[in-house]
Amino acid sequence: MDQPLASFAALVSQRAKAHGDETILRAKNRGIWKAVTWTQLAEQVQAIGTALLAADFGRGDVVAILLESRPEVVYADLAIMGCGAASVAIDPDDDPDRVCHLLSSSGSRLAFVENEEQLDKLLTIRDRCPALSRIVVFDMKGLRDFTDAGCVSLSVFVDSGGSADWALAVRSIDVDQPAIVQFPRNEGFGMGRTLTHGDLMHMVGAARARLPIQPNDERL
C-alpha cells in the first residue's frame, strides 16, 4: 500500500508524474485564457523552491507573499512549503503598519512582492522588520534603474537556484512540520496561528470527500 502523502509539494510531484499534460489551472493574459499543466506547475514550483533552498531557507523559516490573485501566488506558496519553510499570505491592500506587524510577528526572512507599489510599502517598514533580509519582486516594471542589495527580481532569484536537491527536500517534509501561518483579518494585530502539512492534507481529503470532482470536471 502506498504511503499517505505528507505535503502539498509531494501531491504536486505525484500529479505531475501521473497527469503531466492535463490542465490544472488557467490564467487570462491579454484577454486570452492560457492553460497551465501539472508539469508546468511542478516546474515553476521547483524553480522557485530550488532558489529558496540555495538561499538557505528550510524548516523553521517563514516567507511572506504579497501578491494579487495570479498563478505566481500558487507557485510561490507551494515552493515555500516544498522547501520546508512556512508561508504567510499578506493582503496587498493592507496598510504598512499591518504589513509590518505580520512580517515581524511571523519572523519572515524573505517576502515575495507583486510590483513597485508593494516594494515601496516594504521599503518604508523594512527597518522595523529585523528578520526580513530579502525582497523578491515579480513585476519589475518601473524598476529598471532601481538597485538595492536586499531586493532582487524573480528571474534573478530563480537563476541563483544552483543544484539543490528539490526531490529530497520534498521527501523530507513530515506531517507535523509548520506549513502556513495565518493571521485572521478580524483580529487586528493579534497573533497568527500555524497549520501543519498534516492539517492541510487533512483539509484536502475532507474537501475531496465532500466535492466528488470527476477527472473531466473544470474547477473555477
mmCIF file of C-alpha atoms in Angstrom:
data_model
loop_
_atom_site.group_PDB
_atom_site.id
_atom_site.type_symbol
_atom_site.label_atom_id
_atom_site.label_comp_id
_atom_site.label_asym_id
_atom_site.label_seq_id
_atom_site.Cartn_x
_atom_site.Cartn_y
_atom_site.Cartn_z
ATOM 1 C CA MET A 1 0.000 0.000 0.000
ATOM 2 C CA ASP A 2 1.278 3.466 -0.895
ATOM 3 C CA GLN A 3 2.287 5.748 1.962
ATOM 4 C CA PRO A 4 -0.054 8.729 2.504
ATOM 5 C CA LEU A 5 1.346 11.932 1.046
ATOM 6 C CA ALA A 6 2.772 14.266 3.674
ATOM 7 C CA SER A 7 2.514 17.611 1.884
ATOM 8 C CA PHE A 8 1.096 19.680 -0.975
ATOM 9 C CA ALA A 9 4.535 19.633 -2.607
ATOM 10 C CA ALA A 10 4.518 15.822 -2.625
ATOM 11 C CA LEU A 11 0.989 15.887 -4.063
ATOM 12 C CA VAL A 12 2.084 18.187 -6.904
ATOM 13 C CA SER A 13 5.034 15.918 -7.715
ATOM 14 C CA GLN A 14 2.776 12.865 -7.770
ATOM 15 C CA ARG A 15 0.178 14.522 -10.013
ATOM 16 C CA ALA A 16 2.829 15.853 -12.389
ATOM 17 C CA LYS A 17 4.131 12.310 -12.901
ATOM 18 C CA ALA A 18 0.669 10.798 -13.369
ATOM 19 C CA HIS A 19 -1.172 13.626 -15.187
ATOM 20 C CA GLY A 20 1.600 15.842 -16.551
ATOM 21 C CA ASP A 21 -0.176 17.002 -19.732
ATOM 22 C CA GLU A 22 -3.523 17.706 -18.059
ATOM 23 C CA THR A 23 -4.603 21.244 -17.182
ATOM 24 C CA ILE A 24 -4.548 22.215 -13.510
ATOM 25 C CA LEU A 25 -5.255 25.953 -13.814
ATOM 26 C CA ARG A 26 -5.818 28.726 -16.317
ATOM 27 C CA ALA A 27 -4.875 32.391 -16.273
ATOM 28 C CA LYS A 28 -6.022 35.210 -18.527
ATOM 29 C CA ASN A 29 -3.248 37.014 -20.386
ATOM 30 C CA ARG A 30 -4.285 40.000 -22.535
ATOM 31 C CA GLY A 31 -7.815 38.683 -22.716
ATOM 32 C CA ILE A 32 -6.843 35.125 -23.652
ATOM 33 C CA TRP A 33 -7.105 32.184 -21.263
ATOM 34 C CA LYS A 34 -3.824 30.282 -21.048
ATOM 35 C CA ALA A 35 -3.744 26.755 -19.672
ATOM 36 C CA VAL A 36 -1.121 25.566 -17.168
ATOM 37 C CA THR A 37 -0.488 21.826 -16.985
ATOM 38 C CA TRP A 38 0.566 19.809 -13.955
ATOM 39 C CA THR A 39 4.061 19.519 -15.454
ATOM 40 C CA GLN A 40 4.334 23.286 -15.910
ATOM 41 C CA LEU A 41 3.069 23.879 -12.389
ATOM 42 C CA ALA A 42 5.630 21.461 -10.947
ATOM 43 C CA GLU A 43 8.436 23.090 -12.950
ATOM 44 C CA GLN A 44 7.560 26.587 -11.745
ATOM 45 C CA VAL A 45 7.300 25.426 -8.139
ATOM 46 C CA GLN A 46 10.628 23.607 -8.327
ATOM 47 C CA ALA A 47 12.407 26.597 -9.904
ATOM 48 C CA ILE A 48 11.384 28.935 -7.087
ATOM 49 C CA GLY A 49 11.784 26.257 -4.427
ATOM 50 C CA THR A 50 15.301 25.378 -5.532
ATOM 51 C CA ALA A 51 16.257 29.055 -5.318
ATOM 52 C CA LEU A 52 14.882 29.163 -1.768
ATOM 53 C CA LEU A 53 16.942 26.095 -0.842
ATOM 54 C CA ALA A 54 20.047 27.679 -2.364
ATOM 55 C CA ALA A 55 19.375 30.777 -0.241
ATOM 56 C CA ASP A 56 19.332 28.526 2.853
ATOM 57 C CA PHE A 57 15.602 28.546 3.503
ATOM 58 C CA GLY A 58 14.057 25.499 5.113
ATOM 59 C CA ARG A 59 12.418 24.188 8.229
ATOM 60 C CA GLY A 60 11.920 26.886 10.855
ATOM 61 C CA ASP A 61 11.872 29.749 8.349
ATOM 62 C CA VAL A 62 8.876 31.833 7.288
ATOM 63 C CA VAL A 63 8.434 33.508 3.888
ATOM 64 C CA ALA A 64 5.759 36.105 3.125
ATOM 65 C CA ILE A 65 3.720 36.587 -0.062
ATOM 66 C CA LEU A 66 2.270 39.993 -1.036
ATOM 67 C CA LEU A 67 0.769 39.252 -4.441
ATOM 68 C CA GLU A 68 -2.502 39.804 -6.225
ATOM 69 C CA SER A 69 -4.505 36.742 -7.315
ATOM 70 C CA ARG A 70 -2.362 35.189 -10.050
ATOM 71 C CA PRO A 71 -0.696 31.827 -10.801
ATOM 72 C CA GLU A 72 2.562 33.039 -9.308
ATOM 73 C CA VAL A 73 0.889 33.072 -5.894
ATOM 74 C CA VAL A 74 0.385 29.324 -6.218
ATOM 75 C CA TYR A 75 3.939 28.764 -7.464
ATOM 76 C CA ALA A 76 5.484 30.759 -4.624
ATOM 77 C CA ASP A 77 3.258 29.273 -1.921
ATOM 78 C CA LEU A 78 3.960 25.687 -2.963
ATOM 79 C CA ALA A 79 7.660 26.439 -3.348
ATOM 80 C CA ILE A 80 7.870 27.881 0.167
ATOM 81 C CA MET A 81 6.160 24.862 1.684
ATOM 82 C CA GLY A 82 8.124 22.455 -0.506
ATOM 83 C CA CYS A 83 11.497 23.752 0.673
ATOM 84 C CA GLY A 84 10.379 23.128 4.254
ATOM 85 C CA ALA A 85 9.606 26.714 5.257
ATOM 86 C CA ALA A 86 6.181 28.085 6.202
ATOM 87 C CA SER A 87 4.316 30.710 4.172
ATOM 88 C CA VAL A 88 2.313 33.696 5.350
ATOM 89 C CA ALA A 89 -0.067 35.395 2.914
ATOM 90 C CA ILE A 90 -0.466 39.164 3.259
ATOM 91 C CA ASP A 91 -3.248 41.110 1.576
ATOM 92 C CA PRO A 92 -1.675 43.635 -0.842
ATOM 93 C CA ASP A 93 -4.309 46.155 0.319
ATOM 94 C CA ASP A 94 -3.123 46.014 3.936
ATOM 95 C CA ASP A 95 -1.648 49.256 5.220
ATOM 96 C CA PRO A 96 2.079 49.429 6.079
ATOM 97 C CA ASP A 97 1.538 49.084 9.839
ATOM 98 C CA ARG A 98 -0.388 45.840 9.463
ATOM 99 C CA VAL A 99 2.122 44.504 6.938
ATOM 100 C CA CYS A 100 4.891 45.343 9.406
ATOM 101 C CA HIS A 101 3.033 43.504 12.176
ATOM 102 C CA LEU A 102 2.577 40.384 10.036
ATOM 103 C CA LEU A 103 6.172 40.340 8.875
ATOM 104 C CA SER A 104 7.679 40.926 12.310
ATOM 105 C CA SER A 105 5.271 38.646 14.209
ATOM 106 C CA SER A 106 5.850 35.761 11.797
ATOM 107 C CA GLY A 107 9.603 36.344 11.629
ATOM 108 C CA SER A 108 9.550 36.394 7.830
ATOM 109 C CA ARG A 109 13.068 36.392 6.389
ATOM 110 C CA LEU A 110 12.004 36.899 2.770
ATOM 111 C CA ALA A 111 8.998 38.427 1.051
ATOM 112 C CA PHE A 112 7.699 37.883 -2.469
ATOM 113 C CA VAL A 113 6.016 41.077 -3.675
ATOM 114 C CA GLU A 114 3.911 41.943 -6.713
ATOM 115 C CA ASN A 115 5.399 45.129 -8.085
ATOM 116 C CA GLU A 116 6.841 48.566 -7.419
ATOM 117 C CA GLU A 117 3.860 49.567 -5.259
ATOM 118 C CA GLN A 118 4.279 46.650 -2.859
ATOM 119 C CA LEU A 119 8.051 47.034 -2.875
ATOM 120 C CA ASP A 120 7.728 50.682 -1.851
ATOM 121 C CA LYS A 121 5.445 49.638 1.015
ATOM 122 C CA LEU A 122 8.016 47.177 2.328
ATOM 123 C CA LEU A 123 10.912 49.570 1.964
ATOM 124 C CA THR A 124 9.156 52.060 4.262
ATOM 125 C CA ILE A 125 8.898 49.473 7.055
ATOM 126 C CA ARG A 126 11.938 47.297 6.424
ATOM 127 C CA ASP A 127 13.906 48.774 9.328
ATOM 128 C CA ARG A 128 11.076 47.706 11.664
ATOM 129 C CA CYS A 129 11.213 44.068 10.482
ATOM 130 C CA PRO A 130 14.606 42.822 11.718
ATOM 131 C CA ALA A 131 14.295 39.318 10.272
ATOM 132 C CA LEU A 132 13.476 40.495 6.741
ATOM 133 C CA SER A 133 16.675 40.199 4.725
ATOM 134 C CA ARG A 134 15.481 39.848 1.124
ATOM 135 C CA ILE A 135 12.639 41.019 -1.097
ATOM 136 C CA VAL A 136 11.856 39.282 -4.400
ATOM 137 C CA VAL A 137 9.862 41.303 -6.944
ATOM 138 C CA PHE A 138 7.706 39.573 -9.566
ATOM 139 C CA ASP A 139 6.892 42.533 -11.829
ATOM 140 C CA MET A 140 9.884 44.843 -12.371
ATOM 141 C CA LYS A 141 8.007 47.426 -14.446
ATOM 142 C CA GLY A 142 9.231 50.882 -13.433
ATOM 143 C CA LEU A 143 12.203 49.433 -11.547
ATOM 144 C CA ARG A 144 14.771 49.148 -14.328
ATOM 145 C CA ASP A 145 17.152 51.620 -12.651
ATOM 146 C CA PHE A 146 16.382 50.557 -9.082
ATOM 147 C CA THR A 147 19.237 48.961 -7.140
ATOM 148 C CA ASP A 148 19.187 47.656 -3.580
ATOM 149 C CA ALA A 149 21.337 44.904 -2.115
ATOM 150 C CA GLY A 150 18.317 43.393 -0.358
ATOM 151 C CA CYS A 151 15.995 43.370 -3.373
ATOM 152 C CA VAL A 152 16.058 41.197 -6.482
ATOM 153 C CA SER A 153 13.793 40.333 -9.387
ATOM 154 C CA LEU A 154 12.153 36.923 -9.524
ATOM 155 C CA SER A 155 14.135 35.949 -12.642
ATOM 156 C CA VAL A 156 17.451 36.782 -10.986
ATOM 157 C CA PHE A 157 16.404 34.971 -7.817
ATOM 158 C CA VAL A 158 15.429 31.829 -9.745
ATOM 159 C CA ASP A 159 18.681 31.918 -11.732
ATOM 160 C CA SER A 160 20.526 31.701 -8.410
ATOM 161 C CA GLY A 161 18.921 28.339 -7.700
ATOM 162 C CA GLY A 162 22.001 26.216 -8.280
ATOM 163 C CA SER A 163 21.669 22.448 -7.948
ATOM 164 C CA ALA A 164 19.846 21.917 -4.665
ATOM 165 C CA ASP A 165 18.038 18.565 -4.437
ATOM 166 C CA TRP A 166 14.360 19.535 -4.675
ATOM 167 C CA ALA A 167 13.057 15.965 -4.605
ATOM 168 C CA LEU A 168 14.959 15.262 -1.396
ATOM 169 C CA ALA A 169 13.609 18.431 0.219
ATOM 170 C CA VAL A 170 10.030 17.426 -0.617
ATOM 171 C CA ARG A 171 10.550 13.889 0.705
ATOM 172 C CA SER A 172 11.996 15.274 3.945
ATOM 173 C CA ILE A 173 8.784 17.093 4.924
ATOM 174 C CA ASP A 174 6.821 15.481 7.737
ATOM 175 C CA VAL A 175 3.164 15.954 8.593
ATOM 176 C CA ASP A 176 3.849 17.789 11.872
ATOM 177 C CA GLN A 177 6.008 20.429 10.208
ATOM 178 C CA PRO A 178 4.637 24.020 10.036
ATOM 179 C CA ALA A 179 3.242 24.824 6.573
ATOM 180 C CA ILE A 180 1.418 28.146 6.801
ATOM 181 C CA VAL A 181 0.931 30.943 9.317
ATOM 182 C CA GLN A 182 -2.500 32.567 9.339
ATOM 183 C CA PHE A 183 -3.461 35.982 10.691
ATOM 184 C CA PRO A 184 -7.275 36.361 10.747
ATOM 185 C CA ARG A 185 -8.276 39.749 9.367
ATOM 186 C CA ASN A 186 -10.898 40.402 12.039
ATOM 187 C CA GLU A 187 -8.375 40.153 14.868
ATOM 188 C CA GLY A 188 -6.446 43.329 14.098
ATOM 189 C CA PHE A 189 -2.876 42.986 15.321
ATOM 190 C CA GLY A 190 -3.368 39.639 17.020
ATOM 191 C CA MET A 191 -1.021 36.683 16.839
ATOM 192 C CA GLY A 192 -1.064 34.197 13.995
ATOM 193 C CA ARG A 193 -1.774 30.501 14.175
ATOM 194 C CA THR A 194 0.208 27.784 12.473
ATOM 195 C CA LEU A 195 -1.197 24.975 10.349
ATOM 196 C CA THR A 196 0.953 21.925 9.708
ATOM 197 C CA HIS A 197 1.322 19.959 6.495
ATOM 198 C CA GLY A 198 -0.817 17.281 8.122
ATOM 199 C CA ASP A 199 -3.568 19.834 8.755
ATOM 200 C CA LEU A 200 -3.551 20.895 5.110
ATOM 201 C CA MET A 201 -3.595 17.348 3.766
ATOM 202 C CA HIS A 202 -6.499 16.540 6.086
ATOM 203 C CA MET A 203 -8.380 19.509 4.638
ATOM 204 C CA VAL A 204 -7.656 18.256 1.108
ATOM 205 C CA GLY A 205 -9.019 14.838 1.992
ATOM 206 C CA ALA A 206 -12.161 16.319 3.546
ATOM 207 C CA ALA A 207 -12.771 18.533 0.516
ATOM 208 C CA ARG A 208 -12.307 15.585 -1.829
ATOM 209 C CA ALA A 209 -14.883 13.576 0.110
ATOM 210 C CA ARG A 210 -17.450 16.408 0.037
ATOM 211 C CA LEU A 211 -16.800 17.539 -3.540
ATOM 212 C CA PRO A 212 -16.545 14.424 -5.707
ATOM 213 C CA ILE A 213 -14.818 16.122 -8.648
ATOM 214 C CA GLN A 214 -14.530 13.898 -11.701
ATOM 215 C CA PRO A 215 -11.460 13.771 -13.981
ATOM 216 C CA ASN A 216 -13.112 15.849 -16.730
ATOM 217 C CA ASP A 217 -14.647 18.464 -14.421
ATOM 218 C CA GLU A 218 -13.405 22.050 -14.507
ATOM 219 C CA ARG A 219 -12.584 23.934 -11.303
ATOM 220 C CA LEU A 220 -13.034 27.708 -11.129
#
